[in-house]
PDB file of C-alpha atoms in Angstrom:
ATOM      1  CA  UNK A  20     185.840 146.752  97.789  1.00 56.00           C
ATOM      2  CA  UNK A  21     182.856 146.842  96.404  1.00 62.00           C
ATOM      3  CA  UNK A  22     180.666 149.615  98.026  1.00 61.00           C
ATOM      4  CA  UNK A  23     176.560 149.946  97.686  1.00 62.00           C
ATOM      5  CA  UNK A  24     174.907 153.126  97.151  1.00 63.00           C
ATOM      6  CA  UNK A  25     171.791 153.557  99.077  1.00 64.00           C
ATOM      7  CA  UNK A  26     168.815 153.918  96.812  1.00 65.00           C
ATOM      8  CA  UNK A  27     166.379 156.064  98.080  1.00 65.00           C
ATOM      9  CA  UNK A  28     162.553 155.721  96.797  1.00 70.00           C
ATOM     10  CA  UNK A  29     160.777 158.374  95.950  1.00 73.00           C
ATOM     11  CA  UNK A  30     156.955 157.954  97.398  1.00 75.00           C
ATOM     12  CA  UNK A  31     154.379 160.170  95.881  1.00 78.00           C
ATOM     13  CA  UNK A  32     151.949 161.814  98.555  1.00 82.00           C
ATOM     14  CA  UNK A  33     148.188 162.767  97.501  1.00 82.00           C
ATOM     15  CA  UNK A  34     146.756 165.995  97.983  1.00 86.00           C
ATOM     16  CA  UNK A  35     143.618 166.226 100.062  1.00 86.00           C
ATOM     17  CA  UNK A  36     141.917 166.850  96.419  1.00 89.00           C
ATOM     18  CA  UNK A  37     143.463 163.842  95.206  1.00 86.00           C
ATOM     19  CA  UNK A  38     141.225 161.523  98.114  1.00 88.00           C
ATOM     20  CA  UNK A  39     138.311 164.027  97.666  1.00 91.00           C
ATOM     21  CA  UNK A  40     138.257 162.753  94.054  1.00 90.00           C
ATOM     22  CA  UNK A  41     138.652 159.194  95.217  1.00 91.00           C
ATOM     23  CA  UNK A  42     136.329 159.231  97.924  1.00 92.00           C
ATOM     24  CA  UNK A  43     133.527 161.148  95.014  1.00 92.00           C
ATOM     25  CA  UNK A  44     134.162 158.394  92.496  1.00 93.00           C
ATOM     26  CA  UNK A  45     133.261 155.410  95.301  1.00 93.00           C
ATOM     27  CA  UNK A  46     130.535 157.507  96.209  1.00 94.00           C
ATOM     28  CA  UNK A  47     128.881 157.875  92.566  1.00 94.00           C
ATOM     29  CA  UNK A  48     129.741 154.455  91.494  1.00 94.00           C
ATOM     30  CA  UNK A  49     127.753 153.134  94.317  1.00 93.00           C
ATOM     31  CA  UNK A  50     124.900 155.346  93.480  1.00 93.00           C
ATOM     32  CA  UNK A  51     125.285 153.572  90.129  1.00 92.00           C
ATOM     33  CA  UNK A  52     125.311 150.083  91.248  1.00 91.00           C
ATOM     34  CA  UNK A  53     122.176 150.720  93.421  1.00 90.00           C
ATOM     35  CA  UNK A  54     120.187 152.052  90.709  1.00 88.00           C
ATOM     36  CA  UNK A  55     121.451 149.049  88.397  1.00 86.00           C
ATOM     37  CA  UNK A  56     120.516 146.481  91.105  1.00 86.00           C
ATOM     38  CA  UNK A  57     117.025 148.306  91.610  1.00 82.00           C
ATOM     39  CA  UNK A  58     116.517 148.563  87.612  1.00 81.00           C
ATOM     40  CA  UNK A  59     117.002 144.669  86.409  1.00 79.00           C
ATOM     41  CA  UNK A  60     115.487 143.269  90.242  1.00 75.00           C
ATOM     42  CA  UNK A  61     111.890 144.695  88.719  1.00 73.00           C
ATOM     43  CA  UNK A  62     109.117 141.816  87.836  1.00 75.00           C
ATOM     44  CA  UNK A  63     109.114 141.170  84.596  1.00 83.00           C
ATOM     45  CA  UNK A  64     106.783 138.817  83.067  1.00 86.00           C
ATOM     46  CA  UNK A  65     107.224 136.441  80.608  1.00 91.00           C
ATOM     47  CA  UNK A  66     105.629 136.296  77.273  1.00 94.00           C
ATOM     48  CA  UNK A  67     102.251 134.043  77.349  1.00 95.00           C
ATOM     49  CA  UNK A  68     103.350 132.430  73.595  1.00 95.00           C
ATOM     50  CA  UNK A  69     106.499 130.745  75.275  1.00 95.00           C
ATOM     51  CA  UNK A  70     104.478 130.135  78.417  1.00 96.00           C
ATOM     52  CA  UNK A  71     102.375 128.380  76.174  1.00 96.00           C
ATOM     53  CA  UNK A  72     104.834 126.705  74.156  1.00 96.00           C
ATOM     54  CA  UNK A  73     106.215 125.058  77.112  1.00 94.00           C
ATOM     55  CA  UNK A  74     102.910 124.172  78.338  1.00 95.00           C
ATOM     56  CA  UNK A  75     102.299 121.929  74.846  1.00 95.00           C
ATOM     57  CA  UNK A  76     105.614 120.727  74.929  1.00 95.00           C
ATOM     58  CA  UNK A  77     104.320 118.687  78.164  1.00 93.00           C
ATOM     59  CA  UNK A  78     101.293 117.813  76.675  1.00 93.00           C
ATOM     60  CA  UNK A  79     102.748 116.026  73.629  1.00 94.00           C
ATOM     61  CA  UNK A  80     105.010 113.429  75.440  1.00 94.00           C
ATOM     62  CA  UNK A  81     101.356 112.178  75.965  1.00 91.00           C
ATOM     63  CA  UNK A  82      99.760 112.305  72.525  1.00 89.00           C
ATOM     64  CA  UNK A  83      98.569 114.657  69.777  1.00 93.00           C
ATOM     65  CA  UNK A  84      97.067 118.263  70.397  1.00 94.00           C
ATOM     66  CA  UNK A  85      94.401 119.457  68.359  1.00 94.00           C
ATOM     67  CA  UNK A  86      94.043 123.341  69.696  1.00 95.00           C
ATOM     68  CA  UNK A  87      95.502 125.572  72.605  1.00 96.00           C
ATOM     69  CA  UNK A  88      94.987 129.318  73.517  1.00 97.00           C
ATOM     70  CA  UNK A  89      96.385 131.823  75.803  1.00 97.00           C
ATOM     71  CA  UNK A  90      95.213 135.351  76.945  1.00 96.00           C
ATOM     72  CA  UNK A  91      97.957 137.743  76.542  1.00 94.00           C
ATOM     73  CA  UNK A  92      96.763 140.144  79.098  1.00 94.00           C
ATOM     74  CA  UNK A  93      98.022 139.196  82.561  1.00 94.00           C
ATOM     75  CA  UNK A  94      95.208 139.157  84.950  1.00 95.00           C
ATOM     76  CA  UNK A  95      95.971 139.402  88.869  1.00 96.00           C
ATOM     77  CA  UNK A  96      95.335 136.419  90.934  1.00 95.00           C
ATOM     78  CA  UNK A  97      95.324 135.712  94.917  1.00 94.00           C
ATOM     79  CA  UNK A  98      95.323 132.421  96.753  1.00 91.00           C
ATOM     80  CA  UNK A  99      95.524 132.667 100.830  1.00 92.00           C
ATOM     81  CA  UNK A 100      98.559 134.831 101.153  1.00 92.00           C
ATOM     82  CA  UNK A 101     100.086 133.968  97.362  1.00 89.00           C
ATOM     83  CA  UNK A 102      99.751 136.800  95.164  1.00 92.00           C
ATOM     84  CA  UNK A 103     100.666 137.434  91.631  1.00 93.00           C
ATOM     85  CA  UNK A 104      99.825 138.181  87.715  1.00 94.00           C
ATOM     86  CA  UNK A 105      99.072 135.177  85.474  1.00 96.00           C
ATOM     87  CA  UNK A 106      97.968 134.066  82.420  1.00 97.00           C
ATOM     88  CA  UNK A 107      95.165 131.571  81.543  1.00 97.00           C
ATOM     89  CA  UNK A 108      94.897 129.461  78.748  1.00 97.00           C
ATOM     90  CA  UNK A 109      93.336 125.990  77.381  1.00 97.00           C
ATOM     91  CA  UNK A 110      94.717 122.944  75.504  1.00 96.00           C
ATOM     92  CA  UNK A 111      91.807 120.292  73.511  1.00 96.00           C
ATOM     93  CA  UNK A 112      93.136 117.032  72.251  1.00 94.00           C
ATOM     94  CA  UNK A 113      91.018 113.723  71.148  1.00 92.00           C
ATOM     95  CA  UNK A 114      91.002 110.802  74.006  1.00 90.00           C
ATOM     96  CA  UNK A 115      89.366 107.628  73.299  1.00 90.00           C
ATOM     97  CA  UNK A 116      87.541 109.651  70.394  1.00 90.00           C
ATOM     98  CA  UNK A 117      86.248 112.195  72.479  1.00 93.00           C
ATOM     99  CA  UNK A 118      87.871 115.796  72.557  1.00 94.00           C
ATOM    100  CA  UNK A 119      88.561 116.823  75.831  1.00 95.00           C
ATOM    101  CA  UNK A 120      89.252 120.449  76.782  1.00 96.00           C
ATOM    102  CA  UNK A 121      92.033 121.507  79.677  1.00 96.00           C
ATOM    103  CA  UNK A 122      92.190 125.088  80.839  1.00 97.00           C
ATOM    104  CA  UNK A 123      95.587 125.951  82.879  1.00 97.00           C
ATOM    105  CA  UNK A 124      96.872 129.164  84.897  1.00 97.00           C
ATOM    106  CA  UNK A 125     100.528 129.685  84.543  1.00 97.00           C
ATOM    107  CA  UNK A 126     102.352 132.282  86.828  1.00 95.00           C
ATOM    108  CA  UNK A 127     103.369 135.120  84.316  1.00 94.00           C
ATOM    109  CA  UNK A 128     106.478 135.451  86.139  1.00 92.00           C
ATOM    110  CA  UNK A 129     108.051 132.667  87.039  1.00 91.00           C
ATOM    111  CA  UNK A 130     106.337 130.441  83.827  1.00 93.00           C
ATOM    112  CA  UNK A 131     105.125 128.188  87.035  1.00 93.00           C
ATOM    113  CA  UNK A 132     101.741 126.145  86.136  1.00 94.00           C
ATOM    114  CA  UNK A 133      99.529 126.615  89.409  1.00 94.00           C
ATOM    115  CA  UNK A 134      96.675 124.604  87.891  1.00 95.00           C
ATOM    116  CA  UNK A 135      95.594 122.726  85.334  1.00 95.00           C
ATOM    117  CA  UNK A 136      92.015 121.063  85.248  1.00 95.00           C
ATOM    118  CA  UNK A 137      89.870 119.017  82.726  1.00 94.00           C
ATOM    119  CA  UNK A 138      86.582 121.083  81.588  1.00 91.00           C
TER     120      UNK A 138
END
């Protein structure tokens, strides 16, 4: 008759320096991913030329623009309990043959356009 060996497994035990190795690579790649996390979850602004791009982009689906500007320098700005940096800037443009100026404030961060007003 056919007669089956018993296979005995061989299991590998770790050495308290083994798990103090472990346990110091979990601890140091955590350290890691915190400082990661903290590095890239910093503000950071966007840059007023695109800001300002997108802002005539808008302004063309209703005619022609004949000048715009932006400040590069970010300027703080507070509204009730809002606070931020942001960037002001201006857009002219011919209506019923008159030019007419708009000035705008954009939130540097988020490229959000808190106001925009005829002068």
């Amino acid at each position: 008759m056919y007669m089956k060996k018993e296979e005995k497994k061989e299991t590998k035990t770790y050495s308290t320096e083994d798990w103090m190795y472990l346990g110091g690579s979990v601890v140091v790649s955590f350290i890691l991913g915190m400082l990661t996390f903290a590095f890239f979850k910093k503000k950071k602004s966007l840059k007023a030329d695109d800001l300002l791009k997108s802002i005539k982009k808008e302004f063309l689906k209703e005619g022609p623009i004949d000048g715009s500007w932006i400040e590069l320098s970010k300027v703080p700005w507070k509204k009730f309990a809002y606070e931020t940096d942001v960037y002001y800037g201006g857009i002219s443009r011919y209506e019923e043959s008159k030019l007419v100026q708009y000035e705008f404030i954009v939130d540097a961060y988020t490229g959000s356009l808190i106001d925009l007003y005829r002068v």
